[in-house]
Amino acid sequence: MKLLIVCLFFSFFTFSQNFKSIKVEYSTILEPVLTKKYDDDKFNELNRKINESLNNKSFYLEANSKGFIFSESEIIRKDEEQEKIEKLANSIYTINSFYYSKSGNELYKVLDDVSIKVNNEFNWILLEDSKTIDNYICYKATCTISFKTRYSGTGTKEITVWYTPEINFNYGPNGYMGLPGLILELEYNKTKLVAKKIEFFKEENKIYIPNNKIITEEEYIKKLKENSPF
């Protein structure tokens, strides 16, 4: 399997070197988390709006030789209520904005007006399973992610991705990276992000990084505790 990946990598190395930037659009395929019907009509209506919001989302990965940024596509939100629903939907399905600086090997999660430095080392298990996505041969990889909760607890989630060695950018959606090729499909819990459009550029397109305050995960969790009503 490793030999096959190496062969594919070098077969498309020249192709990849002709392009300095890439832009990938990902669409969401989501199984609704909140599906149970309650007697509360307002809750059921909020449930419907959240699921509707998620099924209409698109995200972009923009990368060049200096790193990448992953973010939701710009949409026109009609009012303050809709904006709250959008944020709640992203929170429930844990889809966030990220950016990565290659020079410092630093990955940041963007939440509101802060950037949180997070771990970018993933213990990927490379598998032999393969399939074709948008005419690219992709291979399966998995890993288990540990995370901290706002109440000082810990949790884990299983990540499955399909990456292609045919595209020499080792990045992917939602901050996942470090595989021998571009991630075209990501799946965890009830969330799936699938590449539906890939653009290559011969020039070095500029990536616009948020000018936010940078904090640690510990500082962010402390901030959540302080603002919690419980």
Tab-separated table of C-alpha atoms in Angstrom:
chain	number	residue	atom	x	y	z
A	1	MET	CA	0.000	0.000	0.000
A	2	LYS	CA	2.797	2.443	0.941
A	3	LEU	CA	4.637	1.628	-2.317
A	4	LEU	CA	1.471	2.333	-4.325
A	5	ILE	CA	1.033	5.710	-2.622
A	6	VAL	CA	4.649	6.625	-3.273
A	7	CYS	CA	4.307	5.698	-6.971
A	8	LEU	CA	1.148	7.759	-7.344
A	9	PHE	CA	2.757	10.666	-5.516
A	10	PHE	CA	5.687	10.847	-7.915
A	11	SER	CA	3.475	10.214	-10.945
A	12	PHE	CA	1.576	13.401	-10.238
A	13	PHE	CA	4.441	15.380	-8.671
A	14	THR	CA	5.164	17.253	-11.912
A	15	PHE	CA	1.460	18.043	-12.326
A	16	SER	CA	1.260	19.435	-8.789
A	17	GLN	CA	4.392	21.532	-9.178
A	18	ASN	CA	2.786	23.434	-12.075
A	19	PHE	CA	0.278	24.918	-9.624
A	20	LYS	CA	1.090	27.139	-6.648
A	21	SER	CA	-2.411	27.547	-5.206
A	22	ILE	CA	-5.604	25.574	-4.888
A	23	LYS	CA	-9.216	26.252	-3.912
A	24	VAL	CA	-11.580	23.436	-2.966
A	25	GLU	CA	-15.300	23.781	-2.342
A	26	TYR	CA	-16.861	21.253	0.049
A	27	SER	CA	-20.552	20.571	0.418
A	28	THR	CA	-22.210	19.112	3.507
A	29	ILE	CA	-24.007	15.796	3.701
A	30	LEU	CA	-25.592	15.675	7.123
A	31	GLU	CA	-27.750	13.310	9.107
A	32	PRO	CA	-29.851	15.505	11.407
A	33	VAL	CA	-28.765	15.326	15.044
A	34	LEU	CA	-32.018	16.664	16.487
A	35	THR	CA	-34.739	14.468	15.050
A	36	LYS	CA	-37.005	13.605	17.993
A	37	LYS	CA	-40.356	15.356	18.031
A	38	TYR	CA	-41.300	17.172	21.215
A	39	ASP	CA	-44.518	18.811	22.389
A	40	ASP	CA	-42.736	22.166	22.271
A	41	ASP	CA	-43.540	23.677	18.855
A	42	LYS	CA	-40.807	26.315	19.205
A	43	PHE	CA	-38.155	23.641	19.797
A	44	ASN	CA	-39.328	21.619	16.802
A	45	GLU	CA	-39.221	24.728	14.615
A	46	LEU	CA	-35.666	25.512	15.796
A	47	ASN	CA	-34.730	21.893	15.053
A	48	ARG	CA	-36.061	22.255	11.515
A	49	LYS	CA	-34.227	25.539	10.910
A	50	ILE	CA	-30.912	24.133	12.168
A	51	ASN	CA	-31.097	21.081	9.919
A	52	GLU	CA	-32.196	23.202	6.956
A	53	SER	CA	-29.289	25.577	7.562
A	54	LEU	CA	-26.728	22.776	7.623
A	55	ASN	CA	-27.950	21.204	4.422
A	56	ASN	CA	-27.428	24.507	2.592
A	57	LYS	CA	-23.849	25.137	3.697
A	58	SER	CA	-20.679	25.233	1.590
A	59	PHE	CA	-17.094	25.564	2.804
A	60	TYR	CA	-13.830	26.475	1.092
A	61	LEU	CA	-10.248	25.346	1.542
A	62	GLU	CA	-7.730	27.791	0.065
A	63	ALA	CA	-4.072	26.774	0.093
A	64	ASN	CA	-0.740	27.987	-1.229
A	65	SER	CA	2.933	27.380	-0.412
A	66	LYS	CA	2.566	29.183	2.940
A	67	GLY	CA	-0.389	27.273	4.372
A	68	PHE	CA	-4.170	27.180	4.150
A	69	ILE	CA	-7.412	28.613	5.437
A	70	PHE	CA	-10.691	26.700	5.748
A	71	SER	CA	-13.895	28.676	6.204
A	72	GLU	CA	-17.590	28.814	5.436
A	73	SER	CA	-18.593	30.492	2.199
A	74	GLU	CA	-19.825	34.036	2.551
A	75	ILE	CA	-23.612	34.141	2.621
A	76	ILE	CA	-26.089	36.921	3.180
A	77	ARG	CA	-27.861	36.338	6.459
A	78	LYS	CA	-31.304	37.919	6.516
A	79	ASP	CA	-31.433	38.870	10.192
A	80	GLU	CA	-29.894	38.413	13.642
A	81	GLU	CA	-31.979	35.306	14.341
A	82	GLN	CA	-30.698	33.599	11.202
A	83	GLU	CA	-27.113	34.422	12.174
A	84	LYS	CA	-27.657	32.802	15.581
A	85	ILE	CA	-29.084	29.700	13.902
A	86	GLU	CA	-26.035	29.503	11.597
A	87	LYS	CA	-23.657	29.651	14.566
A	88	LEU	CA	-25.699	27.111	16.525
A	89	ALA	CA	-25.737	24.739	13.555
A	90	ASN	CA	-21.948	24.908	13.204
A	91	SER	CA	-21.549	24.349	16.949
A	92	ILE	CA	-23.792	21.270	16.998
A	93	TYR	CA	-21.973	19.681	14.076
A	94	THR	CA	-18.539	21.000	15.210
A	95	ILE	CA	-17.621	22.613	11.897
A	96	ASN	CA	-15.209	25.499	12.414
A	97	SER	CA	-12.906	27.821	10.524
A	98	PHE	CA	-9.175	27.035	10.615
A	99	TYR	CA	-5.953	28.433	9.253
A	100	TYR	CA	-2.463	26.957	9.113
A	101	SER	CA	0.908	28.697	8.944
A	102	LYS	CA	3.500	26.475	7.319
A	103	SER	CA	6.459	28.622	8.426
A	104	GLY	CA	5.663	28.099	12.117
A	105	ASN	CA	3.859	24.759	11.668
A	106	GLU	CA	0.932	26.222	13.619
A	107	LEU	CA	-2.768	25.428	13.250
A	108	TYR	CA	-5.467	27.756	14.596
A	109	LYS	CA	-9.192	27.328	15.131
A	110	VAL	CA	-11.179	30.529	14.599
A	111	LEU	CA	-14.077	31.161	16.976
A	112	ASP	CA	-15.771	34.548	16.905
A	113	ASP	CA	-13.028	37.136	17.442
A	114	VAL	CA	-10.248	34.835	18.704
A	115	SER	CA	-7.861	32.323	17.145
A	116	ILE	CA	-7.094	29.263	19.250
A	117	LYS	CA	-3.825	27.414	18.716
A	118	VAL	CA	-4.602	23.696	18.406
A	119	ASN	CA	-2.713	20.459	17.894
A	120	ASN	CA	-1.961	19.606	14.258
A	121	GLU	CA	-0.462	16.162	14.818
A	122	PHE	CA	-2.896	13.418	13.799
A	123	ASN	CA	-2.099	9.726	14.246
A	124	TRP	CA	-3.481	8.608	10.906
A	125	ILE	CA	-3.955	4.929	10.129
A	126	LEU	CA	-3.582	4.411	6.374
A	127	LEU	CA	-5.873	1.715	4.964
A	128	GLU	CA	-5.964	-0.091	1.630
A	129	ASP	CA	-9.601	0.799	0.863
A	130	SER	CA	-9.914	2.972	-2.232
A	131	LYS	CA	-12.599	4.693	-4.250
A	132	THR	CA	-12.898	7.410	-6.893
A	133	ILE	CA	-14.080	10.921	-6.023
A	134	ASP	CA	-14.407	13.404	-8.873
A	135	ASN	CA	-12.140	11.227	-11.062
A	136	TYR	CA	-9.373	11.117	-8.428
A	137	ILE	CA	-8.261	7.829	-6.850
A	138	CYS	CA	-8.676	8.226	-3.096
A	139	TYR	CA	-7.535	6.126	-0.151
A	140	LYS	CA	-9.071	5.716	3.268
A	141	ALA	CA	-7.453	6.844	6.523
A	142	THR	CA	-8.765	7.001	10.082
A	143	CYS	CA	-7.757	8.469	13.410
A	144	THR	CA	-9.163	9.040	16.891
A	145	ILE	CA	-9.295	12.613	18.170
A	146	SER	CA	-9.224	13.510	21.863
A	147	PHE	CA	-10.671	16.816	22.985
A	148	LYS	CA	-11.310	18.774	26.175
A	149	THR	CA	-14.734	19.903	27.291
A	150	ARG	CA	-15.642	23.150	29.034
A	151	TYR	CA	-16.083	21.228	32.319
A	152	SER	CA	-12.486	19.908	32.364
A	153	GLY	CA	-13.560	16.560	30.987
A	154	THR	CA	-12.286	14.771	27.889
A	155	GLY	CA	-13.938	13.085	24.952
A	156	THR	CA	-13.024	11.304	21.741
A	157	LYS	CA	-14.395	11.054	18.224
A	158	GLU	CA	-13.575	8.833	15.271
A	159	ILE	CA	-12.476	10.514	12.043
A	160	THR	CA	-12.614	8.911	8.590
A	161	VAL	CA	-11.179	10.589	5.511
A	162	TRP	CA	-10.562	9.810	1.855
A	163	TYR	CA	-7.457	11.501	0.426
A	164	THR	CA	-5.858	11.538	-2.997
A	165	PRO	CA	-2.062	11.396	-3.550
A	166	GLU	CA	-2.775	12.801	-7.023
A	167	ILE	CA	-2.998	16.326	-5.563
A	168	ASN	CA	0.123	17.369	-3.689
A	169	PHE	CA	-1.468	19.483	-0.930
A	170	ASN	CA	-1.591	17.568	2.359
A	171	TYR	CA	-4.510	19.547	3.803
A	172	GLY	CA	-8.241	19.038	4.223
A	173	PRO	CA	-11.483	20.423	5.640
A	174	ASN	CA	-12.085	21.353	9.279
A	175	GLY	CA	-8.379	21.593	10.109
A	176	TYR	CA	-7.434	17.998	9.298
A	177	MET	CA	-4.065	17.590	7.594
A	178	GLY	CA	-0.843	15.577	7.435
A	179	LEU	CA	-1.759	12.883	4.901
A	180	PRO	CA	0.142	12.199	1.643
A	181	GLY	CA	-2.396	14.111	-0.443
A	182	LEU	CA	-5.487	16.302	-0.401
A	183	ILE	CA	-8.503	15.177	1.661
A	184	LEU	CA	-11.563	15.066	-0.592
A	185	GLU	CA	-14.002	13.568	1.905
A	186	LEU	CA	-14.274	13.855	5.679
A	187	GLU	CA	-16.719	12.035	7.937
A	188	TYR	CA	-17.236	12.111	11.718
A	189	ASN	CA	-20.259	11.614	13.940
A	190	LYS	CA	-23.170	12.536	11.656
A	191	THR	CA	-21.230	15.024	9.550
A	192	LYS	CA	-19.737	14.527	6.092
A	193	LEU	CA	-17.899	17.103	3.961
A	194	VAL	CA	-17.269	16.172	0.332
A	195	ALA	CA	-15.274	18.087	-2.290
A	196	LYS	CA	-17.469	19.133	-5.200
A	197	LYS	CA	-15.213	21.611	-7.004
A	198	ILE	CA	-11.405	21.944	-7.235
A	199	GLU	CA	-9.607	24.892	-8.816
A	200	PHE	CA	-5.854	25.046	-9.520
A	201	PHE	CA	-3.869	28.258	-9.954
A	202	LYS	CA	-0.408	28.768	-11.416
A	203	GLU	CA	0.045	31.963	-9.405
A	204	GLU	CA	0.501	32.257	-5.633
A	205	ASN	CA	-2.946	33.398	-4.505
A	206	LYS	CA	-2.949	35.378	-1.268
A	207	ILE	CA	-4.647	33.852	1.761
A	208	TYR	CA	-6.350	36.320	4.074
A	209	ILE	CA	-5.698	35.350	7.702
A	210	PRO	CA	-8.008	36.748	10.436
A	211	ASN	CA	-6.302	39.402	12.553
A	212	ASN	CA	-7.616	37.960	15.812
A	213	LYS	CA	-6.270	37.722	19.323
A	214	ILE	CA	-4.440	34.382	19.709
A	215	ILE	CA	-5.172	32.310	22.816
A	216	THR	CA	-4.647	28.713	23.979
A	217	GLU	CA	-7.357	26.057	24.299
A	218	GLU	CA	-7.020	26.260	28.091
A	219	GLU	CA	-7.662	30.008	28.016
A	220	TYR	CA	-10.714	29.533	25.772
A	221	ILE	CA	-12.205	26.831	28.027
A	222	LYS	CA	-11.640	29.091	31.035
A	223	LYS	CA	-13.475	31.868	29.189
A	224	LEU	CA	-16.410	29.523	28.478
A	225	LYS	CA	-16.635	28.545	32.151
A	226	GLU	CA	-16.679	32.183	33.243
A	227	ASN	CA	-19.522	32.975	30.830
A	228	SER	CA	-21.528	29.827	31.525
A	229	PRO	CA	-24.906	30.340	33.246
A	230	PHE	CA	-24.465	27.036	35.114
